[in-house]
Short mmCIF file of C-alpha atoms in Angstrom, two decimals:
data_model
loop_
_atom_site.label_atom_id
_atom_site.label_comp_id
_atom_site.label_asym_id
_atom_site.label_seq_id
_atom_site.Cartn_x
_atom_site.Cartn_y
_atom_site.Cartn_z
CA SER A 287 -12.53 -4.10 -9.22
CA TYR A 288 -8.76 -3.54 -8.77
CA VAL A 289 -6.61 -6.65 -9.11
CA LEU A 290 -3.09 -7.50 -7.54
CA THR A 291 -1.26 -10.41 -9.43
CA GLN A 292 1.50 -12.11 -7.19
CA PRO A 293 3.52 -15.37 -8.51
CA PRO A 294 2.28 -18.26 -6.75
CA SER A 295 5.74 -19.38 -5.42
CA VAL A 296 9.48 -18.18 -5.42
CA SER A 297 12.21 -20.49 -4.13
CA VAL A 298 15.54 -18.92 -2.79
CA ALA A 299 18.54 -20.35 -1.26
CA PRO A 300 19.41 -19.37 2.20
CA GLY A 301 21.82 -16.03 1.97
CA LYS A 302 20.41 -15.23 -1.51
CA THR A 303 17.93 -12.54 -2.44
CA ALA A 304 14.17 -13.03 -2.85
CA ARG A 305 12.05 -10.70 -4.99
CA ILE A 306 8.25 -11.11 -4.78
CA THR A 307 6.49 -9.12 -7.30
CA CYS A 308 2.78 -7.56 -7.25
CA GLY A 309 1.55 -6.45 -10.46
CA GLY A 310 -1.35 -4.09 -10.83
CA ASN A 311 -2.78 -1.46 -13.38
CA ASN A 312 -0.77 1.73 -12.51
CA ILE A 313 0.27 0.59 -9.28
CA GLY A 314 3.01 3.18 -8.75
CA SER A 315 0.49 5.86 -8.49
CA LYS A 316 -0.79 3.97 -5.00
CA SER A 317 0.65 3.23 -1.84
CA VAL A 318 1.56 -0.55 -1.22
CA HIS A 319 1.57 -2.74 1.97
CA TRP A 320 3.27 -6.02 2.55
CA TYR A 321 2.47 -8.81 5.02
CA GLN A 322 4.01 -11.90 6.00
CA GLN A 323 2.10 -14.85 7.12
CA LYS A 324 3.45 -17.94 8.64
CA PRO A 325 1.48 -21.31 8.81
CA GLY A 326 -1.25 -21.10 11.42
CA GLN A 327 -0.30 -17.41 12.26
CA ALA A 328 -1.87 -13.86 11.78
CA PRO A 329 -0.29 -11.68 9.26
CA VAL A 330 2.27 -9.40 10.09
CA LEU A 331 3.10 -6.08 8.39
CA VAL A 332 6.80 -5.97 7.01
CA ILE A 333 6.38 -2.98 4.57
CA TYR A 334 4.01 -0.04 4.71
CA TYR A 335 3.72 3.07 2.20
CA ASP A 336 5.74 1.18 -0.46
CA SER A 337 9.18 0.98 1.42
CA ASP A 338 8.66 1.85 5.04
CA ARG A 339 9.50 -0.68 7.67
CA PRO A 340 7.59 -1.04 11.01
CA SER A 341 9.86 -1.28 13.97
CA GLY A 342 11.08 -4.84 14.70
CA ILE A 343 11.18 -5.80 10.95
CA PRO A 344 14.91 -6.64 9.93
CA GLU A 345 16.59 -4.19 7.36
CA ARG A 346 16.82 -7.18 5.11
CA PHE A 347 12.92 -6.50 4.06
CA SER A 348 12.53 -3.64 1.50
CA GLY A 349 10.09 -2.51 -0.96
CA SER A 350 9.96 -0.58 -4.08
CA ASN A 351 6.96 0.63 -6.30
CA SER A 352 6.89 1.96 -9.80
CA GLY A 353 4.79 1.65 -13.10
CA ASN A 354 2.63 -1.55 -12.87
CA THR A 355 4.76 -3.59 -10.56
CA ALA A 356 5.65 -3.41 -6.74
CA THR A 357 8.30 -5.59 -5.35
CA LEU A 358 9.11 -6.91 -1.77
CA THR A 359 12.88 -7.68 -1.74
CA ILE A 360 14.28 -10.14 1.13
CA SER A 361 17.92 -9.98 1.39
CA ARG A 362 19.96 -12.68 2.72
CA VAL A 363 17.31 -14.97 3.16
CA GLU A 364 16.97 -17.10 6.32
CA ALA A 365 15.17 -20.20 6.89
CA GLY A 366 12.61 -18.16 9.04
CA ASP A 367 11.56 -16.16 6.26
CA GLU A 368 9.81 -19.04 4.57
CA ALA A 369 6.02 -17.95 4.63
CA ASP A 370 3.14 -16.56 2.38
CA TYR A 371 3.73 -12.94 1.42
CA TYR A 372 0.64 -10.46 0.57
CA CYS A 373 0.61 -7.02 -0.97
CA GLN A 374 -2.00 -4.60 -0.34
CA VAL A 375 -3.33 -1.31 -1.71
CA TRP A 376 -6.39 0.87 -1.05
CA ASP A 377 -8.59 1.59 -3.92
CA SER A 378 -11.58 3.58 -3.47
CA SER A 379 -13.05 2.44 -6.86
CA SER A 380 -13.09 -1.28 -5.84
CA ASP A 381 -15.89 -2.82 -4.09
CA HIS A 382 -13.29 -4.16 -1.69
CA PHE A 383 -11.47 -0.90 -1.01
CA TYR A 384 -8.71 -2.65 0.83
CA VAL A 385 -7.44 -5.08 -2.03
CA PHE A 386 -4.89 -7.95 -1.29
CA GLY A 387 -2.77 -9.50 -3.65
CA THR A 388 -3.27 -13.28 -4.75
CA GLY A 389 -0.26 -14.47 -2.27
CA THR A 390 3.19 -15.68 -2.86
CA LYS A 391 4.53 -18.81 -1.05
CA VAL A 392 8.35 -18.25 -0.45
CA THR A 393 10.38 -21.35 -0.04
CA VAL A 394 13.89 -21.49 1.24
CA LEU A 395 15.55 -24.16 -0.22
CA GLU B 52 1.82 -4.14 23.79
CA VAL B 53 -0.49 -3.90 21.24
CA GLN B 54 -3.04 -6.93 21.67
CA LEU B 55 -6.26 -7.87 19.64
CA VAL B 56 -7.94 -10.94 20.81
CA GLU B 57 -11.06 -12.42 18.73
CA SER B 58 -13.56 -14.51 20.10
CA GLY B 59 -17.13 -15.88 19.17
CA GLY B 60 -16.19 -18.11 16.23
CA GLY B 61 -17.67 -21.47 15.67
CA LEU B 62 -19.93 -23.92 13.84
CA VAL B 63 -23.43 -22.44 12.65
CA GLN B 64 -25.65 -23.86 10.15
CA PRO B 65 -26.45 -21.94 6.66
CA GLY B 66 -28.74 -19.08 7.55
CA GLY B 67 -27.66 -18.70 11.03
CA SER B 68 -26.11 -16.04 12.88
CA LEU B 69 -23.07 -15.21 14.90
CA ARG B 70 -21.19 -12.49 16.69
CA LEU B 71 -17.80 -12.16 17.05
CA SER B 72 -15.63 -9.89 19.38
CA CYS B 73 -12.39 -8.33 19.73
CA ALA B 74 -10.97 -7.11 22.81
CA ALA B 75 -8.14 -4.68 22.25
CA SER B 76 -5.25 -3.44 24.68
CA GLY B 77 -2.27 -1.70 24.93
CA PHE B 78 -3.02 1.28 22.84
CA THR B 79 -5.89 3.90 22.73
CA PHE B 80 -8.72 2.12 21.09
CA SER B 81 -10.84 4.91 20.34
CA SER B 82 -8.04 6.75 18.27
CA TYR B 83 -8.06 4.15 15.53
CA TRP B 84 -10.09 2.83 12.71
CA MET B 85 -10.69 -1.02 13.07
CA SER B 86 -11.23 -3.47 10.57
CA TRP B 87 -12.39 -7.12 10.03
CA VAL B 88 -10.16 -9.42 7.51
CA ARG B 89 -11.22 -12.87 6.75
CA GLN B 90 -9.36 -15.75 5.09
CA ALA B 91 -10.97 -18.81 3.82
CA PRO B 92 -9.24 -22.31 4.23
CA GLY B 93 -6.26 -22.27 2.08
CA LYS B 94 -7.07 -18.97 0.39
CA GLY B 95 -5.95 -15.58 0.45
CA LEU B 96 -6.82 -12.50 2.50
CA GLU B 97 -10.18 -10.47 2.12
CA TRP B 98 -10.95 -7.30 3.75
CA VAL B 99 -14.79 -7.53 5.03
CA ALA B 100 -15.43 -4.09 6.90
CA ASN B 101 -14.03 -1.30 8.74
CA ILE B 102 -15.32 1.24 11.22
CA LYS B 103 -14.25 4.91 12.12
CA GLN B 104 -12.93 5.85 15.39
CA ASP B 105 -16.42 7.10 16.67
CA GLY B 106 -18.37 4.68 14.70
CA SER B 107 -19.92 7.24 12.61
CA GLU B 108 -18.54 5.75 9.27
CA LYS B 109 -18.97 2.08 8.14
CA TYR B 110 -17.72 0.32 5.21
CA TYR B 111 -18.10 -3.40 4.03
CA VAL B 112 -17.43 -5.43 1.20
CA ASP B 113 -20.23 -6.00 -1.11
CA SER B 114 -20.63 -9.65 -0.50
CA VAL B 115 -21.53 -9.09 3.08
CA LYS B 116 -23.67 -5.90 2.83
CA GLY B 117 -26.84 -6.19 4.30
CA ARG B 118 -25.93 -9.35 6.32
CA PHE B 119 -22.97 -8.24 8.41
CA THR B 120 -23.00 -5.33 10.75
CA ILE B 121 -19.56 -3.90 12.34
CA SER B 122 -19.81 -1.98 15.50
CA ARG B 123 -17.43 -0.81 18.40
CA ASP B 124 -17.73 0.02 22.29
CA ASN B 125 -14.83 2.49 22.91
CA ALA B 126 -15.65 2.45 26.73
CA LYS B 127 -14.92 -1.30 26.42
CA ASN B 128 -12.09 -1.41 23.90
CA SER B 129 -13.91 -3.76 22.05
CA LEU B 130 -14.99 -4.43 18.22
CA TYR B 131 -17.86 -6.52 16.95
CA LEU B 132 -19.18 -8.14 13.91
CA GLN B 133 -22.64 -9.39 13.77
CA MET B 134 -22.94 -11.91 11.02
CA ASN B 135 -26.44 -12.83 9.82
CA SER B 136 -27.61 -15.01 7.16
CA LEU B 137 -24.32 -16.95 7.09
CA ARG B 138 -23.56 -18.90 3.96
CA ALA B 139 -21.00 -21.80 3.17
CA GLU B 140 -18.74 -19.06 1.57
CA ASP B 141 -18.53 -17.02 4.71
CA THR B 142 -16.31 -20.03 6.16
CA ALA B 143 -13.08 -18.46 7.11
CA VAL B 144 -10.76 -17.29 9.87
CA TYR B 145 -11.69 -13.81 10.86
CA TYR B 146 -9.21 -11.41 11.99
CA CYS B 147 -9.68 -8.08 13.82
CA ALA B 148 -7.00 -5.68 12.59
CA ARG B 149 -5.93 -2.18 13.49
CA GLY B 150 -6.25 0.34 10.69
CA GLY B 151 -7.89 0.94 7.39
CA GLY B 152 -9.05 4.42 7.04
CA ASP B 153 -8.11 8.07 7.08
CA GLY B 154 -5.08 7.31 4.80
CA TYR B 155 -3.99 4.80 7.48
CA ASN B 156 -4.76 2.55 4.72
CA PHE B 157 -2.89 -0.45 6.08
CA PHE B 158 -3.17 -2.98 8.84
CA ASP B 159 -0.49 -2.73 11.46
CA TYR B 160 -1.66 -5.21 14.31
CA TRP B 161 -3.59 -8.24 14.02
CA GLY B 162 -5.52 -10.71 16.42
CA GLN B 163 -4.80 -14.43 16.17
CA GLY B 164 -8.29 -15.06 14.43
CA THR B 165 -11.40 -16.68 15.03
CA LEU B 166 -12.64 -19.68 12.94
CA VAL B 167 -16.25 -19.29 11.46
CA THR B 168 -17.43 -22.37 9.93
CA VAL B 169 -20.88 -22.45 8.02
CA SER B 170 -22.04 -26.04 7.41
CA SER B 171 -25.03 -28.26 7.99
#
């Protein structure tokens, strides 16, 4: 089945840029979606189709996807961005169809 | 405003059954694929099942095939998950989510989740 690998944690100072990677075999050929999940809360979609932002999501959140790596970038990080972030793709050959990454905990220093 | 509200979770013994419900509002429920996604305690997200707008297509993760059944009632704007032969590894928060199908392969709205605990 298709596997998406994320770093377990990323630490970033306020005002700096956080980059969260999502690795998968030829992931650049797939559409990647990203979710933010704060403790005790449901996930929130922050990026879809690699780089589109839903309404209400700040422009500080952006995405890219190429080769074997997709990246979620959070610019001018704020304390409120501290959360777990998950990437997700659709893979028809996988028994899961909708595959989520392993998740990355973003800590704001 | 889109709202998804799950209910029906609780403590159940191994081998038991539970039926989850999700009440939808704020959008035309019958126009969207709907899904269930779960999250075991301290773990990541796992897609469980999805269902087409008219209920004619349903898909499941291998680990729940034959045990779980997803259904919907468009007249009641409701989504369901019947869970039978529950196992300890089914313990998780179960989220109802809009999306998952027909190229709409992401989940743009989620409920707050309902906790299912399988334990003796």
